[in-house]
Short mmCIF file of C-alpha atoms in Angstrom, two decimals:
data_model
loop_
_atom_site.label_atom_id
_atom_site.label_comp_id
_atom_site.label_asym_id
_atom_site.label_seq_id
_atom_site.Cartn_x
_atom_site.Cartn_y
_atom_site.Cartn_z
CA MET A 1120 102.17 63.00 99.63
CA SER A 1121 104.65 65.66 98.55
CA THR A 1122 104.80 68.90 96.57
CA PHE A 1123 106.49 69.27 93.19
CA LEU A 1124 109.87 69.66 94.93
CA GLY A 1125 109.45 66.61 97.13
CA MET A 1126 108.69 68.80 100.16
CA PRO A 1127 106.18 67.33 102.64
CA SER A 1128 102.65 68.48 101.92
CA ALA A 1129 101.38 67.74 105.44
CA ARG A 1130 102.89 67.12 108.86
CA THR A 1131 101.52 64.68 111.40
CA GLY A 1132 100.10 66.46 114.40
CA ARG A 1133 100.61 69.86 112.87
CA GLY A 1134 98.49 71.94 110.55
CA PRO A 1135 96.75 75.23 109.97
CA SER A 1136 94.86 76.94 112.73
CA PRO A 1137 91.40 75.53 113.46
CA SER A 1138 89.84 78.76 112.26
CA ALA A 1139 91.60 78.67 108.90
CA ALA A 1140 89.57 78.06 105.77
CA PRO A 1141 89.85 74.50 104.42
CA ASP A 1142 91.61 75.69 101.26
CA THR A 1143 94.11 77.96 103.01
CA LEU A 1144 97.02 76.06 101.48
CA ALA A 1145 95.46 75.46 98.10
CA GLY A 1146 97.74 76.85 95.41
CA VAL A 1147 97.06 76.80 91.71
CA GLY A 1148 99.74 74.15 91.19
CA ARG A 1149 102.55 74.27 88.66
CA PRO A 1150 101.49 74.43 85.00
CA GLU A 1151 103.23 72.74 82.09
CA ASP A 1152 103.61 76.11 80.34
CA PRO A 1153 104.32 79.02 82.73
CA LEU A 1154 103.42 81.49 79.96
CA HIS A 1155 100.01 80.03 79.17
CA TRP A 1156 97.91 78.18 81.72
CA GLY A 1157 94.51 78.02 83.35
CA ALA A 1158 91.12 79.28 82.19
CA SER A 1159 90.59 82.13 79.77
CA PHE A 1160 91.03 85.58 81.27
CA PRO A 1161 87.27 86.39 81.38
CA ASP A 1162 86.49 83.12 83.19
CA ALA A 1163 89.46 83.37 85.56
CA ALA A 1164 88.68 87.01 86.33
CA LYS A 1165 85.06 86.20 87.10
CA ALA A 1166 86.15 83.54 89.60
CA ALA A 1167 88.68 85.92 91.18
CA LEU A 1168 86.05 88.62 91.66
CA ASP A 1169 84.09 86.21 93.86
CA ASN A 1170 87.07 85.87 96.24
CA ASP A 1171 86.57 88.64 98.80
CA GLN A 1172 89.75 87.80 100.72
CA LEU A 1173 91.84 88.03 97.56
CA ARG A 1174 90.42 91.44 96.74
CA ARG A 1175 91.11 92.71 100.25
CA ASN A 1176 94.70 91.43 100.10
CA LEU A 1177 95.29 93.00 96.69
CA GLY A 1178 93.61 96.29 97.50
CA LYS A 1179 95.63 96.84 100.66
CA ALA A 1180 98.97 95.85 99.15
CA THR A 1181 98.69 97.77 95.87
CA SER A 1182 97.43 100.94 97.54
CA THR A 1183 100.33 100.85 100.02
CA ILE A 1184 102.91 100.44 97.24
CA ARG A 1185 101.28 103.19 95.14
CA THR A 1186 101.43 105.62 98.04
CA LYS A 1187 105.09 104.85 98.76
CA ARG A 1188 106.03 105.21 95.10
CA ALA A 1189 104.27 108.54 94.71
CA ARG A 1190 106.04 109.95 97.76
CA VAL A 1191 109.60 109.08 96.66
CA VAL A 1192 109.00 110.00 93.01
CA ASP A 1193 107.80 113.46 94.02
CA GLU A 1194 111.17 114.02 95.71
CA VAL A 1195 113.04 113.84 92.39
CA PRO A 1196 112.88 117.14 90.47
CA ASP A 1197 114.14 115.59 87.22
CA TRP A 1198 112.00 112.44 87.34
CA GLU A 1199 110.54 112.95 83.86
CA ALA A 1200 114.00 113.55 82.45
CA LEU A 1201 115.15 110.30 84.07
CA ARG A 1202 112.24 108.47 82.45
CA ASP A 1203 113.14 109.96 79.07
CA THR A 1204 116.76 108.89 79.50
CA GLY A 1205 115.81 105.38 80.59
CA SER A 1206 113.54 105.03 77.57
CA ALA A 1207 116.24 106.32 75.23
CA VAL A 1208 118.86 103.91 76.61
CA LYS A 1209 116.58 100.89 76.24
CA THR A 1210 115.54 101.95 72.74
CA ASP A 1211 119.23 102.17 71.82
CA VAL A 1212 119.82 98.70 73.29
CA MET A 1213 117.08 97.18 71.13
CA ALA A 1214 118.47 98.87 68.04
CA ARG A 1215 121.96 97.43 68.68
CA LEU A 1216 121.09 94.24 70.56
CA PRO A 1217 123.12 91.72 68.51
CA GLU A 1218 126.38 93.68 68.75
CA LEU A 1219 125.86 94.47 72.45
CA LEU A 1220 125.26 90.80 73.22
CA GLU A 1221 128.48 89.86 71.47
CA GLU A 1222 130.31 92.56 73.42
CA LEU A 1223 128.86 91.21 76.67
CA GLU A 1224 129.96 87.68 75.78
CA ARG A 1225 133.51 88.83 75.05
CA ASN A 1226 133.82 90.70 78.34
CA VAL A 1227 132.27 87.97 80.51
CA THR A 1228 134.55 85.38 78.92
CA ALA A 1229 137.63 87.59 79.30
CA ARG A 1230 136.93 87.81 83.04
CA GLY A 1231 136.64 84.07 83.61
CA GLY A 1232 132.94 83.45 83.00
CA VAL A 1233 131.35 81.02 80.55
CA VAL A 1234 128.49 82.17 78.30
CA HIS A 1235 125.79 79.80 77.03
CA TRP A 1236 123.12 80.67 74.45
CA ALA A 1237 119.62 79.21 74.84
CA ARG A 1238 117.10 79.48 72.02
CA ASP A 1239 114.13 78.40 74.14
CA ALA A 1240 113.06 77.18 77.58
CA ALA A 1241 113.93 73.54 76.92
CA GLU A 1242 117.50 74.37 75.88
CA ALA A 1243 118.02 76.69 78.85
CA ASN A 1244 116.77 74.04 81.27
CA ARG A 1245 119.05 71.41 79.73
CA ILE A 1246 122.06 73.68 80.08
CA VAL A 1247 121.38 74.50 83.73
CA ALA A 1248 120.57 70.89 84.69
CA SER A 1249 123.79 69.69 83.05
CA LEU A 1250 125.86 72.27 84.92
CA VAL A 1251 124.29 71.32 88.27
CA ARG A 1252 124.77 67.58 87.67
CA GLU A 1253 128.46 68.20 86.98
CA LYS A 1254 128.76 69.50 90.55
CA GLU A 1255 127.26 66.28 91.94
CA THR A 1256 124.68 68.03 94.09
CA ASP A 1257 120.95 67.47 94.44
CA GLU A 1258 120.03 70.90 95.81
CA VAL A 1259 120.55 74.48 94.66
CA VAL A 1260 119.59 77.84 96.14
CA LYS A 1261 117.89 80.45 93.99
CA VAL A 1262 117.57 84.21 93.87
CA LYS A 1263 114.16 85.49 92.72
CA SER A 1264 114.17 85.38 88.92
CA MET A 1265 111.38 85.99 86.43
CA ALA A 1266 113.39 84.34 83.65
CA THR A 1267 113.68 81.03 85.53
CA GLN A 1268 109.95 81.13 86.31
CA GLU A 1269 109.24 81.78 82.63
CA ILE A 1270 111.09 78.62 81.57
CA GLY A 1271 109.83 76.42 84.44
CA LEU A 1272 113.36 75.76 85.67
CA ASN A 1273 112.38 74.49 89.12
CA GLU A 1274 110.16 71.81 87.62
CA ALA A 1275 112.80 70.84 85.06
CA LEU A 1276 115.41 70.42 87.81
CA ALA A 1277 112.95 68.43 89.93
CA GLU A 1278 112.60 65.95 87.06
CA GLU A 1279 116.38 65.51 87.24
CA GLY A 1280 116.23 64.87 91.00
CA ILE A 1281 117.50 68.34 91.89
CA ALA A 1282 115.62 70.49 94.43
CA ALA A 1283 115.68 74.24 93.76
CA VAL A 1284 115.11 76.19 96.99
CA GLU A 1285 113.69 79.69 96.58
CA THR A 1286 115.36 82.08 99.04
CA ASP A 1287 113.26 85.20 98.48
CA LEU A 1288 110.66 85.21 101.28
CA ALA A 1289 107.64 85.67 99.02
CA GLU A 1290 108.93 83.13 96.50
CA LEU A 1291 109.49 80.66 99.35
CA ILE A 1292 105.86 81.12 100.44
CA VAL A 1293 104.66 80.48 96.89
CA GLN A 1294 106.90 77.43 96.57
CA LEU A 1295 105.84 75.88 99.86
CA ALA A 1296 102.18 76.33 98.92
CA ASP A 1297 102.74 74.67 95.52
CA ASP A 1298 101.42 77.90 94.07
CA MET A 1299 102.28 80.31 91.28
CA PRO A 1300 103.45 83.92 91.76
CA SER A 1301 100.73 86.50 91.23
CA HIS A 1302 102.84 89.67 91.07
CA ILE A 1303 106.18 90.49 89.44
CA LEU A 1304 107.66 92.08 92.56
CA VAL A 1305 105.58 90.62 95.40
CA PRO A 1306 104.85 87.03 94.28
CA ALA A 1307 102.74 86.21 97.36
CA ILE A 1308 100.68 89.40 97.28
CA HIS A 1309 97.52 87.27 97.19
CA ARG A 1310 98.31 85.80 100.63
CA ASN A 1311 97.74 87.45 103.99
CA ARG A 1312 99.93 86.82 107.03
CA THR A 1313 97.57 84.29 108.62
CA GLU A 1314 97.65 82.21 105.46
CA ILE A 1315 101.45 82.47 105.42
CA ARG A 1316 101.65 81.27 109.03
CA ASP A 1317 99.51 78.25 108.17
CA ILE A 1318 101.64 77.47 105.11
CA PHE A 1319 104.82 77.56 107.21
CA LEU A 1320 103.35 75.31 109.90
CA GLU A 1321 102.09 72.82 107.36
CA ARG A 1322 104.96 72.78 104.87
CA MET A 1323 108.18 74.01 106.52
CA ALA A 1324 109.69 71.16 108.52
CA ASP A 1325 111.64 73.36 110.95
CA ALA A 1326 108.95 75.99 111.61
CA PRO A 1327 108.52 76.71 115.36
CA PRO A 1328 105.39 74.91 116.64
CA ASP A 1329 104.21 78.09 118.41
CA LEU A 1330 104.65 80.30 115.32
CA THR A 1331 102.20 83.23 115.17
CA ASP A 1332 101.25 85.50 112.28
CA VAL A 1333 103.36 88.42 113.55
CA PRO A 1334 105.43 89.53 110.54
CA ARG A 1335 108.73 89.56 112.43
CA GLU A 1336 108.19 86.01 113.66
CA LEU A 1337 107.35 84.81 110.16
CA ALA A 1338 110.47 86.47 108.76
CA MET A 1339 112.70 85.01 111.48
CA ALA A 1340 111.31 81.51 110.90
CA ALA A 1341 112.07 81.78 107.18
CA ARG A 1342 115.52 83.21 107.93
CA ALA A 1343 116.46 80.31 110.19
CA HIS A 1344 115.20 77.82 107.62
CA LEU A 1345 117.11 79.43 104.75
CA ARG A 1346 120.35 80.09 106.61
CA ARG A 1347 121.10 76.38 106.69
CA LYS A 1348 120.45 76.18 102.95
CA PHE A 1349 122.82 79.07 102.21
CA LEU A 1350 125.67 77.57 104.21
CA SER A 1351 125.46 74.15 102.61
CA ALA A 1352 124.73 75.02 98.96
CA LYS A 1353 127.38 74.29 96.34
CA VAL A 1354 125.45 75.90 93.47
CA ALA A 1355 123.31 79.04 93.26
CA ILE A 1356 121.03 80.12 90.43
CA SER A 1357 120.11 83.75 89.84
CA GLY A 1358 118.55 86.05 87.33
CA ALA A 1359 119.88 89.52 86.57
CA ASN A 1360 118.30 92.95 86.63
CA PHE A 1361 120.99 94.37 84.35
CA ALA A 1362 124.07 93.30 82.41
CA VAL A 1363 126.66 95.86 81.32
CA ALA A 1364 127.95 95.18 77.81
CA ASP A 1365 131.21 97.12 77.99
CA THR A 1366 132.44 95.55 81.25
CA GLY A 1367 130.72 92.16 81.48
CA THR A 1368 129.25 93.16 84.85
CA LEU A 1369 125.92 91.77 86.05
CA ALA A 1370 123.69 93.33 88.71
CA VAL A 1371 120.97 92.06 91.03
CA VAL A 1372 118.97 94.45 93.20
CA GLU A 1373 116.92 93.14 96.13
CA SER A 1374 115.68 94.01 99.60
CA GLU A 1375 116.26 90.98 101.83
CA GLY A 1376 119.93 90.05 101.55
CA ASN A 1377 119.17 86.57 100.25
CA GLY A 1378 120.55 87.58 96.88
CA ARG A 1379 123.86 88.62 98.42
CA MET A 1380 124.13 85.25 100.16
CA CYS A 1381 123.40 83.32 96.96
CA LEU A 1382 125.78 85.41 94.88
CA THR A 1383 128.76 85.13 97.24
CA LEU A 1384 128.68 81.87 99.25
CA PRO A 1385 128.30 78.95 96.78
CA GLU A 1386 131.22 77.62 94.74
CA THR A 1387 129.31 77.90 91.44
CA LEU A 1388 126.94 80.62 90.23
CA ILE A 1389 124.61 80.14 87.24
CA THR A 1390 122.75 83.20 85.97
CA VAL A 1391 119.80 82.89 83.58
CA MET A 1392 119.08 86.21 81.89
CA GLY A 1393 116.77 87.37 79.14
CA ILE A 1394 118.77 88.85 76.27
CA GLU A 1395 116.98 92.20 76.63
CA LYS A 1396 118.42 93.01 80.09
CA LEU A 1397 121.45 94.81 78.66
CA VAL A 1398 122.69 98.35 79.17
CA PRO A 1399 125.55 99.57 76.99
CA THR A 1400 127.86 101.13 79.61
CA PHE A 1401 128.44 101.09 83.34
CA ASP A 1402 127.41 104.75 83.52
CA ASP A 1403 123.95 103.79 82.27
CA LEU A 1404 123.33 101.94 85.54
CA GLU A 1405 123.08 105.30 87.31
CA VAL A 1406 119.80 106.01 85.54
CA PHE A 1407 118.19 102.65 86.21
CA LEU A 1408 119.34 102.42 89.82
CA GLN A 1409 117.31 105.58 90.42
CA LEU A 1410 114.29 104.54 88.38
CA LEU A 1411 113.91 100.93 89.52
CA PRO A 1412 113.72 101.17 93.35
CA ARG A 1413 111.38 104.14 93.33
CA SER A 1414 109.08 102.52 90.79
CA SER A 1415 109.07 99.06 92.36
CA THR A 1416 109.28 99.13 96.15
CA GLY A 1417 108.87 102.87 96.69
CA GLU A 1418 112.41 103.15 98.07
CA ARG A 1419 115.09 105.73 97.29
CA MET A 1420 117.58 102.94 96.75
CA ASN A 1421 117.59 99.18 97.07
CA PRO A 1422 118.97 97.85 100.38
CA TYR A 1423 121.16 95.38 98.47
CA THR A 1424 122.71 96.07 95.08
CA SER A 1425 125.08 93.24 94.14
CA MET A 1426 127.39 93.42 91.13
CA TRP A 1427 129.91 90.90 89.88
CA THR A 1428 132.22 90.70 86.89
CA GLY A 1429 133.32 87.21 85.92
CA VAL A 1430 135.36 85.31 88.51
CA THR A 1431 137.68 86.77 91.15
CA PRO A 1432 140.22 84.26 92.53
CA GLY A 1433 139.65 83.64 96.23
CA ASP A 1434 136.55 85.82 96.44
CA GLY A 1435 133.01 84.57 95.81
CA PRO A 1436 132.01 81.81 93.39
CA GLN A 1437 134.97 80.35 91.53
CA GLU A 1438 132.88 79.27 88.57
CA PHE A 1439 130.39 81.51 86.80
CA HIS A 1440 128.02 80.60 83.95
CA LEU A 1441 125.77 83.04 82.13
CA VAL A 1442 122.83 81.59 80.19
CA LEU A 1443 121.46 84.10 77.68
CA LEU A 1444 117.80 83.31 77.04
CA ASP A 1445 115.88 84.09 73.86
CA ASN A 1446 112.59 82.16 74.24
CA GLY A 1447 110.64 84.34 71.83
CA ARG A 1448 112.44 87.63 72.42
CA THR A 1449 113.92 87.90 68.94
CA LYS A 1450 110.37 87.58 67.54
CA VAL A 1451 109.29 90.49 69.74
CA LEU A 1452 112.37 92.46 68.68
CA ALA A 1453 111.39 92.04 65.04
CA ASP A 1454 107.95 93.55 65.72
CA GLU A 1455 108.19 97.30 65.24
CA ALA A 1456 104.88 97.95 66.99
CA GLY A 1457 105.48 95.72 70.00
CA ARG A 1458 109.24 95.62 70.58
CA SER A 1459 109.20 98.32 73.26
CA ALA A 1460 107.71 95.68 75.58
CA LEU A 1461 111.30 94.41 75.82
CA ASN A 1462 112.28 97.71 77.45
CA CYS A 1463 110.56 96.55 80.65
CA ILE A 1464 112.77 96.53 83.75
CA ARG A 1465 110.28 94.44 85.78
CA CYS A 1466 109.45 97.15 88.33
CA SER A 1467 105.72 96.18 88.48
CA ALA A 1468 104.56 99.82 88.76
CA CYS A 1469 101.98 99.17 86.04
CA LEU A 1470 100.43 96.33 88.08
CA ASN A 1471 100.06 98.51 91.16
CA VAL A 1472 98.04 101.20 89.35
CA CYS A 1473 95.98 98.92 87.11
CA PRO A 1474 92.30 98.81 88.16
CA VAL A 1475 91.89 95.42 86.47
CA TYR A 1476 94.86 93.80 88.21
CA GLU A 1477 93.83 95.22 91.60
CA ARG A 1478 90.49 93.46 91.36
CA VAL A 1479 91.38 90.09 89.85
CA GLY A 1480 95.03 89.51 90.81
CA GLY A 1481 97.82 87.88 88.86
CA HIS A 1482 96.60 84.29 88.51
CA ALA A 1483 93.73 85.39 86.26
CA TYR A 1484 96.27 86.26 83.56
CA GLY A 1485 97.49 82.65 83.32
CA SER A 1486 101.12 83.71 82.93
CA VAL A 1487 104.16 84.42 85.08
CA TYR A 1488 103.89 87.95 83.65
CA PRO A 1489 100.59 89.38 84.92
CA GLY A 1490 99.14 92.85 84.75
CA PRO A 1491 99.45 95.38 81.92
CA ILE A 1492 103.01 94.42 80.95
CA GLY A 1493 102.03 90.76 80.89
CA ALA A 1494 99.04 91.57 78.67
CA ILE A 1495 101.42 92.81 75.96
CA LEU A 1496 104.52 90.68 76.63
CA THR A 1497 102.99 87.21 77.03
CA PRO A 1498 101.11 87.12 73.68
CA GLN A 1499 104.23 88.30 71.87
CA LEU A 1500 106.54 85.78 73.53
CA THR A 1501 104.22 82.86 72.85
CA GLY A 1502 103.05 83.99 69.42
CA GLU A 1503 99.62 82.56 70.21
CA GLN A 1504 96.14 84.03 70.08
CA SER A 1505 95.28 85.51 73.44
CA ASP A 1506 92.53 87.38 75.23
CA LEU A 1507 95.05 89.19 77.46
CA PRO A 1508 95.13 92.38 75.34
CA TYR A 1509 91.50 92.85 76.40
CA ALA A 1510 92.40 92.68 80.10
CA SER A 1511 92.56 96.45 80.32
CA THR A 1512 90.35 99.52 80.49
CA LEU A 1513 92.91 101.48 78.41
CA CYS A 1514 92.89 104.14 81.14
CA GLY A 1515 96.58 104.91 80.53
CA ALA A 1516 97.68 104.77 84.17
CA CYS A 1517 100.30 102.14 83.29
CA TYR A 1518 102.01 104.47 80.81
CA GLU A 1519 102.00 107.33 83.30
CA VAL A 1520 103.99 105.36 85.89
CA CYS A 1521 106.24 103.26 83.63
CA PRO A 1522 109.84 104.31 84.38
CA VAL A 1523 110.91 103.67 80.77
CA LYS A 1524 107.74 105.05 79.16
CA ILE A 1525 106.46 101.90 77.48
CA ASP A 1526 103.24 102.94 75.72
CA ILE A 1527 101.30 99.91 76.92
CA PRO A 1528 97.84 101.22 75.90
CA SER A 1529 98.92 101.71 72.27
CA ILE A 1530 100.45 98.23 72.10
CA LEU A 1531 97.27 96.76 73.61
CA VAL A 1532 95.20 98.40 70.88
CA GLU A 1533 97.56 97.04 68.20
CA LEU A 1534 97.39 93.52 69.65
CA ARG A 1535 93.60 93.73 69.83
CA ALA A 1536 93.49 94.67 66.15
CA ARG A 1537 95.62 91.65 65.32
CA GLU A 1538 93.35 89.39 67.35
CA VAL A 1539 90.33 90.70 65.45
CA SER A 1540 92.07 90.03 62.13
CA LEU A 1541 92.96 86.49 63.19
CA THR A 1542 89.44 85.81 64.45
CA ALA A 1543 87.99 87.07 61.18
CA GLY A 1544 89.30 83.90 59.51
CA SER A 1545 91.16 83.23 56.32
CA SER A 1546 88.79 85.33 54.23
CA GLY A 1547 90.42 88.28 55.92
CA ASP A 1548 87.66 90.88 55.51
CA THR A 1549 84.83 89.53 57.71
CA ALA A 1550 85.61 91.95 60.54
CA ASP A 1551 85.85 94.81 58.03
CA ARG A 1552 82.42 93.97 56.62
CA VAL A 1553 80.84 93.88 60.08
CA TRP A 1554 82.46 97.18 61.01
CA SER A 1555 81.44 98.76 57.72
CA ALA A 1556 77.82 97.67 58.18
CA ALA A 1557 77.73 99.07 61.71
CA MET A 1558 79.16 102.40 60.57
CA LYS A 1559 76.66 102.64 57.69
CA ALA A 1560 73.79 102.06 60.12
CA ALA A 1561 75.13 104.71 62.48
CA SER A 1562 75.61 107.14 59.59
CA PHE A 1563 72.02 106.59 58.41
CA ALA A 1564 70.64 107.28 61.91
CA MET A 1565 72.78 110.33 62.53
CA ALA A 1566 72.20 111.95 59.14
CA ASP A 1567 68.63 112.94 60.05
CA GLY A 1568 67.54 114.59 63.28
CA ALA A 1569 64.26 112.69 63.54
CA ARG A 1570 65.91 109.34 62.89
CA PHE A 1571 68.57 110.10 65.47
CA ARG A 1572 65.95 110.96 68.13
CA ARG A 1573 64.13 107.69 67.48
CA ALA A 1574 67.36 105.67 67.55
CA ALA A 1575 68.39 107.27 70.85
CA ARG A 1576 65.17 106.07 72.48
CA VAL A 1577 65.69 102.40 71.54
CA PRO A 1578 68.11 101.60 74.42
CA ARG A 1579 65.33 102.42 76.90
CA LEU A 1580 63.75 99.07 76.00
CA LEU A 1581 66.63 97.37 77.80
CA ARG A 1582 65.39 98.67 81.14
CA ALA A 1583 62.89 95.81 81.11
CA ILE A 1584 65.69 93.24 81.56
CA SER A 1585 67.85 95.17 84.04
CA ARG A 1586 68.24 94.11 87.66
CA ASN A 1587 69.35 96.59 90.32
CA GLY A 1588 70.45 99.05 87.67
CA VAL A 1589 72.64 96.52 85.80
CA ILE A 1590 72.13 94.40 82.66
CA LYS A 1591 74.18 91.21 82.93
CA ARG A 1592 73.15 89.35 79.77
CA LEU A 1593 72.13 90.37 76.24
CA PRO A 1594 71.38 88.34 73.11
CA PHE A 1595 73.87 88.36 70.22
CA PRO A 1596 75.54 90.64 69.22
CA GLY A 1597 75.13 92.35 72.59
CA SER A 1598 76.41 89.17 74.24
CA LEU A 1599 79.88 90.01 72.92
CA TRP A 1600 79.85 92.82 75.48
CA THR A 1601 77.98 91.25 78.39
CA ARG A 1602 79.91 87.98 78.45
CA SER A 1603 82.76 89.84 80.14
CA ARG A 1604 81.22 93.14 81.27
CA ASP A 1605 78.07 94.43 82.90
CA LEU A 1606 76.00 97.07 81.09
CA MET A 1607 74.56 99.92 83.12
CA GLU A 1608 70.81 100.45 82.89
CA PRO A 1609 69.92 103.13 80.27
CA PRO A 1610 68.34 106.33 81.64
CA LYS A 1611 64.59 106.82 81.48
CA GLN A 1612 64.99 109.84 79.21
CA THR A 1613 67.38 110.80 76.47
CA PHE A 1614 69.13 114.13 76.83
CA ARG A 1615 67.01 115.57 74.01
CA ASP A 1616 63.77 114.54 75.72
CA TRP A 1617 64.97 115.94 79.05
CA TRP A 1618 65.91 119.23 77.42
CA ALA A 1619 62.61 119.48 75.57
CA GLY A 1620 60.69 118.93 78.81
CA ARG A 1621 62.79 121.55 80.55
CA GLU A 1622 61.96 124.10 77.85
CA GLU A 1623 58.21 123.34 78.13
CA GLN A 1624 58.29 124.04 81.88
CA ARG A 1625 59.63 127.56 81.39
#
């Protein structure tokens, strides 16, 4: 039995520790559509809430990242001005995207690179697979890339007999476990170090037999495993954090050094990049190289910032291909209300402050883009009806930390309104009629003091069906609320009754 990459799924005489849970290695598998898979969000979230280990892993990791981010952001006196500038630059990019893309193509081509345009995931995968086959190799090394996850590139290459080896430590863990990433920045955030040790022992052929769950030992085992891959790879595949239109320069920022190895050692480099990752000028990088590390990893600067411009004879890859990916982005760009979602620089700050994400994790969202940004980006990319816009409390914490000031709460509200309109059916005004009736009833009750007092006492009847101060299930239309939320038990007295009793006691 093997995983989706042909890697061994079990090793004779080796396995997880005796104390490990039976499903330690159980990943969610690889879906046919990385942007839409699994159960609905309410059902997936309910299952995730029952996983105590997952909640502990998420709570510890997100709180640590939040604390680090807050510390380094407080050091920057002009942080808000940087956010304003970052937002302005990305807004300008979206306004001039076609011309900037053409400028990027001209400059990449002039410096020895080859630019390919991919309308969707299938076309991008065909382009990359064809380029790899031309090099007569059956294995490539990869830098962590959200774009390649979005299009299911690893699975597409596997169908062509090509193994794509993830070289980012967390991505390697996810890959070995036949799992899906659950966080934009820390894909294996849902795993603890004991689970990682068991995955390595079970799935990594050259893992030391006496491997422990000490972080340094785990990192060294992965390093030894990957070093052989780096030295033998003919082709590397990367994403890009930024592309500079006026120079044709691409940039990847990372913390482990695996990106530097992939970007410099192989003979051929293929970069798959969403068309929104542009900045107009090289000077614009200064803004984002301050915003991104502080917002993502809580660092003042990334340990490794790699930039390359086309091909340099005798230095680094001698063949460079840039695949520009649309895959729904032009539809998002055409949406005046939602296009700012394309401003995202994939820092994941919104995930780390989101109370919903912290409790249910990334897999509940059923997309490679989880959390608040995924709740607005995924429905727009797919163009499908989705319950993800409801995966939020609308607390606004995501907007407060977003380095490019994407107003995620406002976009969520807009997407919810569209979902309501779609659900209303072809008649178009069903939802309006229901809302109008509810408002008329509320107006009738509130127009008269006596009626309002009587109406305020009605919720007390619900106390009869509460358990431990919580109401978990109501009949329709109350079921529309309780199917995904608990309702707190109403108080014994209304405020008016309490106040009247207080006056009588004087």
